[in-house]
Amino acid sequence: MTPYLDYAATTPVDPRVSRFMARFEGPDGFFANPGSDHPAGHAAAAAVDDAAQQVLGLLDDPGFRVIWTSGATEADNLAIAGLARALDRRDSPRRRLLVVATEHSAVLAAARVAGAAGMRVETLPVSGDGLLEVNTLERALDDEVALVSIAPVNNETGVIQNIEPLAAAIHAVGARLHLDAAQAVGHLPDNGLYRHADMVSLSAHKFCGPKGIGALCYRPALRLEPLLQGGGQQRGMRPGTLPVPLIAGMGEALQIRNDHDERVRQRGLQQRLRQHLEALGGVVINGRGDGSAHVLNASFAGVQGAALRAALADLSVGFGSACNSRGGPSHVLRAMGRPDALAHASVRFSLGRFTTERDIDSVAERVAERVRRLRAISPVWRELQAGESIENVYGVTTPLRMA
Amino acid sequence: MDMKLEPWNAESLGAPGAAQGWIHGAAGRVADGCRVDCWLSAGPGGIREARFEVFAGPEAMRAAAWLADWLAGRSVKAAEAVTGLWLAGQAGMPDEARGEGLCIEDALRSALTAVAAGEGGSEI
């Protein structure tokens, strides 16, 4: 088995979480429907309540309500499309929705649905390093803005947005802030980040919990239209019998989420990988040095994207986002001003709790060997080696910093 | 070429060790994701050796390597008859990669034009 460096796509379930979840399976487990008014149902409901407390503990704010969803994609859809439909029903004057250009495809797709519900959707540009500048946001804000959606940690580049001043600007005009925090849990210090938000999307499988469970946390003053119709579970906001083992597993995964020491360990691994790649030369890092420790995104100059994917096909690394795997250049890197050819020749290395130094060295060695070989037959690399600038070769005017 | 070989490892891909005595042509654009350079060593008897540099997908690499092997020992006239469509069929390129076949054809034609113009010091 080759080393796995695609933690941003999904993580393995921590064995401690698996053991915990096993308590909820089988005839002796807490298998009952938590909506049932009998002792077994009450026991299952208590397990769900315990997990909700873990979520509220993460958010460090008891003022949120928790809606269990299938993951962050559904949570993003409920937050954005659900709010848009509710605003439409109430004929609200707030009809503008702002999304960052580098958001996850779930947010961008939900924004398109919101557009169909009468919202005016606008995209906020980012700087070349992927950051949303406060003044860029401020210029776009007015009293018609209903919602701004921002990912605190970008899923492709690991870029960390400076949420506190952005949130202040949003709330100053009476708008609401949605955080797609799928990549943030365990990767940012628990320093009150979520208190700035009105809605937060979470996904358990991004932090060593089970797949198929997530949550939308929202302020009770917000009105959302449910996406699904059915029974009255979860106050009618998301009908359907609750998957108690998954919910309990998510709660346990939150309990043991990465701490400071683990983040420091991951930063060391990330730096080790970065040193390996930069030693290769001709590498453009897509992101910032102060980004999340679990993601390193690099483009390899002189190498064609499809060839790179083929040459690295035996490595478990990410190309763009696994959630948007149609093969074209990443919309995130395009938004950061990378030319298509360089965006296409990018690799997202994402590491996690079970990644070792040996994994990093092994993957880096194989990447270096394949990239060197592809460059050896590339006329583009020959020209770069002969002194042509990367901007000339790739036909861009924005300066590109190549290590 | 050995079709089981990873195409980027084909011996006939990459620029020649020294450019002297070789004639060069190029086609395609980085922005389109396909740039191919053709290097020909030609003499009175025709093409002695051909090499391709490829910034394109693996199918184009495989096709370029196949064409380089095919061109060795052929006459210039035979080389001039090569088309991207013919190459795509011969090298088994999938439909979606046939545009890259045209890019290889264009690179070969660019080099053959230089051959006809007598550039590079080679005699035909």
Short mmCIF file of C-alpha atoms in Angstrom, two decimals:
data_model
loop_
_atom_site.label_atom_id
_atom_site.label_comp_id
_atom_site.label_asym_id
_atom_site.label_seq_id
_atom_site.Cartn_x
_atom_site.Cartn_y
_atom_site.Cartn_z
CA MET A 1 0.00 0.00 0.00
CA THR A 2 1.45 3.36 -1.02
CA PRO A 3 1.45 6.19 1.50
CA TYR A 4 -1.82 8.09 1.68
CA LEU A 5 -1.46 11.86 1.29
CA ASP A 6 -5.04 12.83 0.48
CA TYR A 7 -6.43 13.62 3.94
CA ALA A 8 -8.19 16.72 2.63
CA ALA A 9 -10.37 14.42 0.51
CA THR A 10 -11.13 12.12 3.39
CA THR A 11 -9.44 10.65 6.45
CA PRO A 12 -9.29 7.14 7.83
CA VAL A 13 -11.58 6.55 10.78
CA ASP A 14 -9.55 6.65 13.98
CA PRO A 15 -9.61 3.14 15.55
CA ARG A 16 -10.79 4.72 18.82
CA VAL A 17 -13.81 6.09 16.97
CA SER A 18 -14.48 2.70 15.37
CA ARG A 19 -14.43 1.03 18.80
CA PHE A 20 -16.76 3.66 20.20
CA MET A 21 -19.19 3.29 17.30
CA ALA A 22 -19.28 -0.48 17.75
CA ARG A 23 -21.17 0.10 21.01
CA PHE A 24 -24.08 1.39 18.96
CA GLU A 25 -24.39 -1.60 16.65
CA GLY A 26 -25.99 -4.99 17.18
CA PRO A 27 -28.89 -6.15 19.34
CA ASP A 28 -27.14 -5.13 22.56
CA GLY A 29 -26.24 -1.66 21.29
CA PHE A 30 -28.03 1.68 21.30
CA PHE A 31 -29.65 0.87 17.99
CA ALA A 32 -33.12 2.24 18.62
CA ASN A 33 -34.74 5.16 16.87
CA PRO A 34 -33.94 8.21 19.00
CA GLY A 35 -37.38 9.58 18.15
CA SER A 36 -39.08 6.63 19.88
CA ASP A 37 -40.62 7.29 23.27
CA HIS A 38 -39.39 4.20 25.10
CA PRO A 39 -36.27 3.32 27.10
CA ALA A 40 -34.24 2.10 24.11
CA GLY A 41 -35.21 5.23 22.15
CA HIS A 42 -34.32 7.43 25.12
CA ALA A 43 -30.88 5.78 25.34
CA ALA A 44 -30.26 6.45 21.65
CA ALA A 45 -31.50 10.04 22.03
CA ALA A 46 -29.11 10.54 24.94
CA ALA A 47 -26.21 9.44 22.72
CA VAL A 48 -27.31 11.98 20.09
CA ASP A 49 -27.49 14.69 22.75
CA ASP A 50 -23.98 13.81 23.94
CA ALA A 51 -22.66 14.20 20.39
CA ALA A 52 -24.48 17.53 20.03
CA GLN A 53 -22.71 18.71 23.16
CA GLN A 54 -19.39 17.76 21.57
CA VAL A 55 -20.31 19.89 18.55
CA LEU A 56 -21.27 22.83 20.75
CA GLY A 57 -18.02 22.32 22.65
CA LEU A 58 -16.08 22.67 19.41
CA LEU A 59 -17.99 25.84 18.53
CA ASP A 60 -17.42 27.12 22.07
CA ASP A 61 -20.82 28.75 21.89
CA PRO A 62 -24.04 27.26 23.32
CA GLY A 63 -26.08 29.66 21.18
CA PHE A 64 -26.01 27.37 18.15
CA ARG A 65 -28.52 24.72 17.21
CA VAL A 66 -27.33 21.54 15.54
CA ILE A 67 -28.92 19.88 12.52
CA TRP A 68 -27.38 16.52 11.64
CA THR A 69 -26.77 16.11 7.92
CA SER A 70 -25.04 13.62 5.65
CA GLY A 71 -21.95 15.82 5.61
CA ALA A 72 -20.74 19.32 4.83
CA THR A 73 -22.09 19.26 1.26
CA GLU A 74 -25.64 18.88 2.52
CA ALA A 75 -24.97 21.37 5.32
CA ASP A 76 -23.70 23.92 2.79
CA ASN A 77 -26.79 23.38 0.65
CA LEU A 78 -29.13 23.74 3.62
CA ALA A 79 -27.35 26.89 4.81
CA ILE A 80 -27.30 28.66 1.46
CA ALA A 81 -30.26 27.32 -0.51
CA GLY A 82 -32.32 26.93 2.67
CA LEU A 83 -31.73 30.55 3.65
CA ALA A 84 -32.37 31.79 0.10
CA ARG A 85 -35.70 30.01 -0.07
CA ALA A 86 -36.71 31.34 3.34
CA LEU A 87 -35.81 34.89 2.30
CA ASP A 88 -37.76 34.46 -0.92
CA ARG A 89 -40.81 33.27 1.00
CA ARG A 90 -40.65 36.31 3.28
CA ASP A 91 -39.98 38.67 0.36
CA SER A 92 -36.93 39.99 2.20
CA PRO A 93 -35.14 43.07 0.79
CA ARG A 94 -31.84 41.32 1.44
CA ARG A 95 -31.28 39.54 -1.85
CA ARG A 96 -27.51 39.49 -2.31
CA LEU A 97 -25.33 36.47 -1.59
CA LEU A 98 -21.54 36.76 -1.57
CA VAL A 99 -19.27 33.74 -1.98
CA VAL A 100 -15.49 33.65 -2.16
CA ALA A 101 -14.14 32.59 -5.56
CA THR A 102 -12.12 29.80 -3.97
CA GLU A 103 -15.02 28.16 -2.13
CA HIS A 104 -15.72 24.44 -2.30
CA SER A 105 -17.91 23.33 -5.20
CA ALA A 106 -20.69 22.48 -2.71
CA VAL A 107 -20.93 26.15 -1.75
CA LEU A 108 -20.70 27.38 -5.33
CA ALA A 109 -23.35 24.92 -6.50
CA ALA A 110 -25.65 25.82 -3.61
CA ALA A 111 -25.16 29.48 -4.51
CA ARG A 112 -26.40 28.73 -8.01
CA VAL A 113 -29.53 27.17 -6.48
CA ALA A 114 -29.91 30.31 -4.36
CA GLY A 115 -29.68 32.32 -7.57
CA ALA A 116 -32.60 30.36 -8.95
CA ALA A 117 -34.49 31.34 -5.79
CA GLY A 118 -34.05 35.01 -6.63
CA MET A 119 -30.75 35.81 -4.89
CA ARG A 120 -28.13 37.88 -6.69
CA VAL A 121 -24.98 35.81 -6.33
CA GLU A 122 -21.65 37.60 -6.47
CA THR A 123 -18.15 36.16 -6.29
CA LEU A 124 -15.47 37.78 -4.17
CA PRO A 125 -11.99 37.70 -5.72
CA VAL A 126 -8.93 36.64 -3.75
CA SER A 127 -5.34 37.81 -3.93
CA GLY A 128 -2.61 35.77 -5.60
CA ASP A 129 -1.96 33.92 -2.35
CA GLY A 130 -5.62 32.99 -1.92
CA LEU A 131 -6.52 35.47 0.80
CA LEU A 132 -9.78 37.40 0.86
CA GLU A 133 -8.77 40.96 1.71
CA VAL A 134 -11.03 42.78 4.18
CA ASN A 135 -11.30 45.83 1.94
CA THR A 136 -12.36 43.63 -0.99
CA LEU A 137 -15.22 42.34 1.14
CA GLU A 138 -16.08 45.78 2.50
CA ARG A 139 -16.43 47.18 -1.01
CA ALA A 140 -18.97 44.47 -1.82
CA LEU A 141 -21.05 44.81 1.35
CA ASP A 142 -24.24 46.81 1.73
CA ASP A 143 -27.58 46.45 3.46
CA GLU A 144 -28.90 44.22 0.69
CA VAL A 145 -26.42 41.45 1.48
CA ALA A 146 -28.11 38.56 3.25
CA LEU A 147 -25.27 36.09 3.54
CA VAL A 148 -21.55 35.73 2.99
CA SER A 149 -20.06 32.24 2.77
CA ILE A 150 -16.39 31.71 3.58
CA ALA A 151 -14.26 28.61 4.21
CA PRO A 152 -11.89 29.34 7.10
CA VAL A 153 -9.46 26.79 5.59
CA ASN A 154 -9.43 26.24 1.85
CA ASN A 155 -9.74 22.60 0.82
CA GLU A 156 -7.26 22.81 -2.05
CA THR A 157 -4.58 25.18 -0.78
CA GLY A 158 -4.94 25.18 3.01
CA VAL A 159 -5.10 29.00 2.95
CA ILE A 160 -6.53 30.29 6.25
CA GLN A 161 -8.86 33.26 6.01
CA ASN A 162 -8.70 35.93 8.69
CA ILE A 163 -12.27 35.46 9.86
CA GLU A 164 -12.52 37.93 12.74
CA PRO A 165 -12.25 41.20 10.74
CA LEU A 166 -14.24 39.72 7.86
CA ALA A 167 -17.04 38.76 10.27
CA ALA A 168 -17.02 42.22 11.83
CA ALA A 169 -17.50 43.84 8.42
CA ILE A 170 -20.30 41.41 7.54
CA HIS A 171 -22.17 41.95 10.78
CA ALA A 172 -21.71 45.72 10.54
CA VAL A 173 -24.14 45.73 7.59
CA GLY A 174 -26.51 43.26 9.26
CA ALA A 175 -25.60 40.35 6.99
CA ARG A 176 -25.01 36.77 8.11
CA LEU A 177 -21.83 34.71 7.94
CA HIS A 178 -21.71 31.05 6.94
CA LEU A 179 -18.46 29.15 7.55
CA ASP A 180 -17.80 25.99 5.57
CA ALA A 181 -15.53 24.57 8.25
CA ALA A 182 -15.05 21.12 6.72
CA GLN A 183 -11.26 21.55 6.58
CA ALA A 184 -10.91 23.61 9.74
CA VAL A 185 -11.72 21.16 12.53
CA GLY A 186 -8.54 20.09 14.29
CA HIS A 187 -6.44 22.19 11.93
CA LEU A 188 -7.08 25.56 13.54
CA PRO A 189 -6.67 26.32 17.24
CA ASP A 190 -9.96 26.44 19.14
CA ASN A 191 -9.77 30.18 19.71
CA GLY A 192 -13.35 31.29 19.39
CA LEU A 193 -13.41 31.22 15.59
CA TYR A 194 -16.96 29.92 15.37
CA ARG A 195 -18.41 32.53 17.70
CA HIS A 196 -18.13 34.94 14.77
CA ALA A 197 -20.39 32.79 12.60
CA ASP A 198 -24.14 32.50 12.12
CA MET A 199 -23.94 29.10 10.44
CA VAL A 200 -21.18 26.48 10.42
CA SER A 201 -20.93 23.38 8.20
CA LEU A 202 -19.07 20.34 9.52
CA SER A 203 -18.17 16.93 8.10
CA ALA A 204 -16.98 14.06 10.33
CA HIS A 205 -14.92 12.23 7.74
CA LYS A 206 -12.55 15.16 7.46
CA PHE A 207 -11.41 14.70 11.08
CA CYS A 208 -11.05 10.92 11.39
CA GLY A 209 -14.75 10.32 11.96
CA PRO A 210 -17.16 8.23 9.89
CA LYS A 211 -18.34 9.11 6.39
CA GLY A 212 -21.98 10.02 5.91
CA ILE A 213 -22.46 12.35 8.86
CA GLY A 214 -22.01 16.05 9.37
CA ALA A 215 -23.87 18.99 10.78
CA LEU A 216 -25.15 22.44 10.07
CA CYS A 217 -24.95 24.57 13.19
CA TYR A 218 -27.08 27.71 13.05
CA ARG A 219 -28.34 30.56 15.16
CA PRO A 220 -31.98 30.05 16.18
CA ALA A 221 -32.92 33.51 14.91
CA LEU A 222 -32.18 32.37 11.34
CA ARG A 223 -35.01 31.03 9.22
CA LEU A 224 -34.12 28.17 6.88
CA GLU A 225 -36.34 26.21 4.51
CA PRO A 226 -35.69 22.46 4.71
CA LEU A 227 -34.35 20.77 1.61
CA LEU A 228 -36.11 17.48 2.33
CA GLN A 229 -39.68 16.71 3.28
CA GLY A 230 -40.76 13.89 5.56
CA GLY A 231 -41.27 13.33 9.26
CA GLY A 232 -40.79 15.90 11.95
CA GLN A 233 -37.30 14.86 13.00
CA GLN A 234 -34.89 17.67 13.81
CA ARG A 235 -37.75 20.18 14.09
CA GLY A 236 -38.70 19.40 10.49
CA MET A 237 -35.46 20.98 9.28
CA ARG A 238 -33.96 17.69 8.15
CA PRO A 239 -36.43 14.84 8.33
CA GLY A 240 -35.29 11.23 8.48
CA THR A 241 -34.32 8.77 11.18
CA LEU A 242 -31.08 9.83 12.80
CA PRO A 243 -28.07 7.54 12.21
CA VAL A 244 -27.10 7.21 15.87
CA PRO A 245 -23.83 5.25 15.40
CA LEU A 246 -22.57 7.83 12.89
CA ILE A 247 -23.60 10.75 15.09
CA ALA A 248 -21.94 9.17 18.12
CA GLY A 249 -18.84 8.52 16.02
CA MET A 250 -18.74 12.16 14.97
CA GLY A 251 -18.98 13.22 18.60
CA GLU A 252 -16.14 10.90 19.57
CA ALA A 253 -14.01 12.11 16.64
CA LEU A 254 -14.52 15.68 17.84
CA GLN A 255 -13.50 14.65 21.35
CA ILE A 256 -10.14 13.39 20.05
CA ARG A 257 -9.60 15.94 17.28
CA ASN A 258 -6.06 17.08 16.57
CA ASP A 259 -4.55 19.10 19.40
CA HIS A 260 -1.73 21.65 19.39
CA ASP A 261 0.99 18.99 19.55
CA GLU A 262 -0.45 17.13 16.59
CA ARG A 263 -0.70 20.34 14.58
CA VAL A 264 2.97 21.05 15.36
CA ARG A 265 3.89 17.52 14.25
CA GLN A 266 1.96 17.98 11.01
CA ARG A 267 3.63 21.35 10.39
CA GLY A 268 7.00 19.60 10.66
CA LEU A 269 5.91 17.02 8.09
CA GLN A 270 4.59 19.72 5.78
CA GLN A 271 7.87 21.61 5.96
CA ARG A 272 9.80 18.43 5.30
CA LEU A 273 7.71 17.83 2.17
CA ARG A 274 8.07 21.42 1.05
CA GLN A 275 11.85 21.20 1.35
CA HIS A 276 11.88 18.03 -0.75
CA LEU A 277 9.76 19.67 -3.47
CA GLU A 278 11.65 22.95 -3.51
CA ALA A 279 14.92 21.05 -3.87
CA LEU A 280 13.52 19.76 -7.16
CA GLY A 281 13.29 23.34 -8.47
CA GLY A 282 10.68 24.87 -10.75
CA VAL A 283 7.94 24.53 -8.16
CA VAL A 284 5.22 27.11 -7.58
CA ILE A 285 3.62 26.79 -4.15
CA ASN A 286 -0.09 27.53 -4.33
CA GLY A 287 -0.89 28.97 -0.95
CA ARG A 288 0.76 30.67 1.98
CA GLY A 289 3.43 29.64 4.44
CA ASP A 290 1.02 30.32 7.29
CA GLY A 291 -1.71 28.11 5.84
CA SER A 292 -3.05 24.98 7.45
CA ALA A 293 -0.36 22.42 8.27
CA HIS A 294 -2.27 19.60 6.61
CA VAL A 295 -2.24 20.87 3.01
CA LEU A 296 0.60 21.65 0.62
CA ASN A 297 -0.37 22.46 -2.97
CA ALA A 298 2.38 22.70 -5.58
CA SER A 299 2.50 23.23 -9.34
CA PHE A 300 5.37 21.78 -11.34
CA ALA A 301 6.60 24.08 -14.10
CA GLY A 302 7.45 22.49 -17.43
CA VAL A 303 5.17 19.52 -16.82
CA GLN A 304 1.82 19.03 -18.55
CA GLY A 305 -1.12 18.32 -16.24
CA ALA A 306 -2.50 15.14 -17.83
CA ALA A 307 1.01 13.71 -18.09
CA LEU A 308 1.64 14.52 -14.43
CA ARG A 309 -1.58 12.78 -13.38
CA ALA A 310 -0.65 9.72 -15.41
CA ALA A 311 2.89 9.62 -14.07
CA LEU A 312 1.69 9.89 -10.46
CA ALA A 313 -1.29 7.57 -10.90
CA ASP A 314 0.08 5.08 -8.38
CA LEU A 315 0.32 7.71 -5.63
CA SER A 316 -2.59 8.55 -3.32
CA VAL A 317 -2.36 12.31 -3.67
CA GLY A 318 -4.93 14.87 -4.76
CA PHE A 319 -5.26 16.62 -8.10
CA GLY A 320 -7.48 19.63 -7.57
CA SER A 321 -10.35 18.65 -5.33
CA ALA A 322 -11.66 15.10 -5.12
CA CYS A 323 -15.10 16.68 -4.78
CA ASN A 324 -14.75 18.27 -8.22
CA SER A 325 -12.83 15.60 -10.09
CA ARG A 326 -13.79 16.40 -13.66
CA GLY A 327 -10.19 16.78 -14.65
CA GLY A 328 -10.05 20.45 -15.66
CA PRO A 329 -7.86 23.08 -14.04
CA SER A 330 -8.84 23.92 -10.47
CA HIS A 331 -11.20 26.89 -10.11
CA VAL A 332 -9.36 27.69 -6.86
CA LEU A 333 -5.98 28.06 -8.55
CA ARG A 334 -7.54 29.96 -11.44
CA ALA A 335 -9.02 32.40 -8.93
CA MET A 336 -5.52 32.85 -7.53
CA GLY A 337 -4.30 33.88 -10.98
CA ARG A 338 -2.52 30.69 -11.93
CA PRO A 339 -2.54 30.06 -15.71
CA ASP A 340 -4.54 27.01 -16.70
CA ALA A 341 -1.48 25.01 -17.74
CA LEU A 342 0.15 25.55 -14.35
CA ALA A 343 -3.10 25.02 -12.43
CA HIS A 344 -3.56 21.73 -14.26
CA ALA A 345 -0.04 20.64 -13.30
CA SER A 346 -0.70 20.95 -9.57
CA VAL A 347 -0.75 18.35 -6.85
CA ARG A 348 -2.47 18.68 -3.49
CA PHE A 349 -0.54 16.80 -0.84
CA SER A 350 -2.60 16.56 2.34
CA LEU A 351 -1.41 14.78 5.42
CA GLY A 352 -2.93 13.79 8.70
CA ARG A 353 -2.89 11.96 11.98
CA PHE A 354 -1.37 8.75 10.68
CA THR A 355 1.17 10.26 8.26
CA THR A 356 4.82 9.55 9.07
CA GLU A 357 8.14 11.06 7.97
CA ARG A 358 8.74 7.88 6.01
CA ASP A 359 5.50 8.47 4.07
CA ILE A 360 6.61 12.01 3.23
CA ASP A 361 10.07 10.91 2.08
CA SER A 362 8.68 8.06 0.02
CA VAL A 363 6.11 10.17 -1.81
CA ALA A 364 8.54 13.05 -2.33
CA GLU A 365 11.15 10.71 -3.80
CA ARG A 366 8.68 9.22 -6.26
CA VAL A 367 7.28 12.61 -7.26
CA ALA A 368 10.79 13.96 -7.86
CA GLU A 369 11.75 10.99 -10.02
CA ARG A 370 8.64 11.24 -12.22
CA VAL A 371 8.74 15.04 -12.53
CA ARG A 372 12.41 14.91 -13.55
CA ARG A 373 11.60 12.37 -16.24
CA LEU A 374 8.65 14.38 -17.59
CA ARG A 375 10.81 17.49 -17.67
CA ALA A 376 13.56 15.64 -19.51
CA ILE A 377 11.25 15.30 -22.52
CA SER A 378 9.52 18.68 -22.20
CA PRO A 379 10.34 21.57 -24.59
CA VAL A 380 8.78 23.92 -22.06
CA TRP A 381 11.19 22.89 -19.31
CA ARG A 382 14.12 23.19 -21.75
CA GLU A 383 13.14 26.79 -22.42
CA LEU A 384 12.81 27.55 -18.71
CA GLN A 385 16.25 26.04 -18.14
CA ALA A 386 17.61 28.18 -20.97
CA GLY A 387 16.55 31.29 -19.05
CA GLU A 388 13.06 32.08 -20.32
CA SER A 389 10.91 33.52 -17.55
CA ILE A 390 8.01 31.45 -16.29
CA GLU A 391 5.68 34.37 -16.99
CA ASN A 392 6.77 34.43 -20.67
CA VAL A 393 6.55 30.69 -21.09
CA TYR A 394 3.10 30.48 -19.48
CA GLY A 395 1.85 33.73 -21.03
CA VAL A 396 0.91 35.57 -17.85
CA THR A 397 1.64 39.05 -16.61
CA THR A 398 1.09 38.34 -12.90
CA PRO A 399 4.47 37.48 -11.37
CA LEU A 400 4.79 33.84 -10.33
CA ARG A 401 7.18 32.94 -7.52
CA MET A 402 9.03 29.77 -8.47
CA ALA A 403 11.19 27.93 -5.95
CA MET B 1 8.17 1.73 -29.17
CA ASP B 2 7.18 -0.86 -26.61
CA MET B 3 3.54 0.09 -26.02
CA LYS B 4 3.67 -1.39 -22.51
CA LEU B 5 6.40 1.10 -21.58
CA GLU B 6 5.41 4.22 -19.68
CA PRO B 7 5.48 6.68 -22.59
CA TRP B 8 7.66 9.25 -20.83
CA ASN B 9 10.41 6.62 -20.69
CA ALA B 10 10.52 6.09 -24.47
CA GLU B 11 14.09 6.46 -25.78
CA SER B 12 13.05 8.59 -28.75
CA LEU B 13 11.54 11.34 -26.60
CA GLY B 14 13.51 14.36 -25.47
CA ALA B 15 15.85 16.75 -27.28
CA PRO B 16 19.02 15.33 -28.83
CA GLY B 17 22.15 15.53 -26.67
CA ALA B 18 23.66 18.16 -28.98
CA ALA B 19 21.58 20.25 -31.38
CA GLN B 20 24.28 20.40 -34.06
CA GLY B 21 23.27 18.47 -37.16
CA TRP B 22 19.62 18.36 -36.11
CA ILE B 23 16.76 20.32 -37.59
CA HIS B 24 14.08 21.58 -35.30
CA GLY B 25 10.41 22.47 -35.62
CA ALA B 26 7.75 23.27 -33.03
CA ALA B 27 3.98 23.48 -32.80
CA GLY B 28 1.28 24.09 -30.22
CA ARG B 29 0.95 26.38 -27.22
CA VAL B 30 1.49 25.90 -23.50
CA ALA B 31 -1.82 27.65 -22.87
CA ASP B 32 -3.58 24.91 -24.87
CA GLY B 33 -1.81 22.19 -22.91
CA CYS B 34 -0.01 20.86 -25.98
CA ARG B 35 3.40 21.86 -27.27
CA VAL B 36 5.46 19.45 -29.37
CA ASP B 37 8.94 19.96 -30.78
CA CYS B 38 10.31 17.73 -33.53
CA TRP B 39 14.03 17.14 -34.09
CA LEU B 40 15.18 15.52 -37.33
CA SER B 41 18.58 14.28 -38.37
CA ALA B 42 18.38 13.98 -42.13
CA GLY B 43 20.76 13.16 -44.96
CA PRO B 44 20.72 12.26 -48.66
CA GLY B 45 19.04 8.96 -47.93
CA GLY B 46 16.24 10.53 -45.97
CA ILE B 47 15.62 10.74 -42.24
CA ARG B 48 18.32 9.11 -40.16
CA GLU B 49 16.73 9.72 -36.78
CA ALA B 50 13.77 11.59 -35.33
CA ARG B 51 13.13 12.72 -31.79
CA PHE B 52 10.20 14.53 -30.16
CA GLU B 53 9.92 16.70 -27.11
CA VAL B 54 6.39 16.58 -25.76
CA PHE B 55 4.52 18.84 -23.38
CA ALA B 56 1.18 17.07 -23.71
CA GLY B 57 -0.70 14.10 -22.35
CA PRO B 58 0.53 10.50 -22.24
CA GLU B 59 -1.30 9.55 -25.44
CA ALA B 60 0.59 12.22 -27.34
CA MET B 61 3.86 10.99 -25.84
CA ARG B 62 3.09 7.46 -26.93
CA ALA B 63 2.13 8.59 -30.44
CA ALA B 64 5.20 10.82 -30.79
CA ALA B 65 7.50 7.99 -29.69
CA TRP B 66 5.81 5.66 -32.18
CA LEU B 67 6.22 8.22 -34.96
CA ALA B 68 9.89 8.80 -34.12
CA ASP B 69 10.54 5.06 -34.53
CA TRP B 70 8.53 4.99 -37.75
CA LEU B 71 10.33 7.97 -39.28
CA ALA B 72 13.83 6.53 -38.86
CA GLY B 73 15.06 5.43 -42.30
CA ARG B 74 12.06 6.87 -44.18
CA SER B 75 12.28 9.32 -47.04
CA VAL B 76 11.36 12.95 -46.59
CA LYS B 77 8.49 12.38 -49.01
CA ALA B 78 7.11 9.62 -46.79
CA ALA B 79 7.42 11.90 -43.78
CA GLU B 80 5.57 14.67 -45.62
CA ALA B 81 2.62 12.33 -46.09
CA VAL B 82 2.12 11.90 -42.32
CA THR B 83 -1.10 13.40 -41.02
CA GLY B 84 -2.39 13.69 -37.48
CA LEU B 85 -5.39 11.57 -38.34
CA TRP B 86 -3.24 8.80 -39.79
CA LEU B 87 -0.94 8.96 -36.76
CA ALA B 88 -3.87 8.81 -34.36
CA GLY B 89 -5.06 5.64 -36.05
CA GLN B 90 -1.62 4.02 -36.23
CA ALA B 91 -0.73 4.86 -32.63
CA GLY B 92 -4.19 4.01 -31.27
CA MET B 93 -4.86 7.48 -29.89
CA PRO B 94 -8.28 7.84 -28.27
CA ASP B 95 -10.69 10.27 -29.91
CA GLU B 96 -10.26 12.89 -27.20
CA ALA B 97 -6.49 13.00 -27.82
CA ARG B 98 -6.65 13.42 -31.61
CA GLY B 99 -6.07 17.16 -31.36
CA GLU B 100 -2.66 16.31 -29.95
CA GLY B 101 -2.08 14.14 -33.04
CA LEU B 102 -2.52 17.26 -35.17
CA CYS B 103 -0.02 19.08 -32.96
CA ILE B 104 2.54 16.32 -33.59
CA GLU B 105 1.85 16.55 -37.33
CA ASP B 106 2.36 20.32 -37.22
CA ALA B 107 5.66 19.94 -35.35
CA LEU B 108 6.86 17.41 -37.93
CA ARG B 109 5.81 19.70 -40.81
CA SER B 110 7.61 22.62 -39.19
CA ALA B 111 10.80 20.57 -39.02
CA LEU B 112 10.36 19.29 -42.59
CA THR B 113 9.97 22.88 -43.79
CA ALA B 114 13.32 23.64 -42.21
CA VAL B 115 14.77 20.54 -43.86
CA ALA B 116 13.49 21.74 -47.23
CA ALA B 117 15.00 25.16 -46.57
CA GLY B 118 18.34 23.50 -45.92
CA GLU B 119 18.62 24.74 -42.35
CA GLY B 120 20.73 23.00 -39.75
CA GLY B 121 23.56 22.02 -42.09
CA SER B 122 22.01 18.75 -43.18
CA GLU B 123 21.94 17.70 -46.80
CA ILE B 124 18.92 15.98 -48.27
#
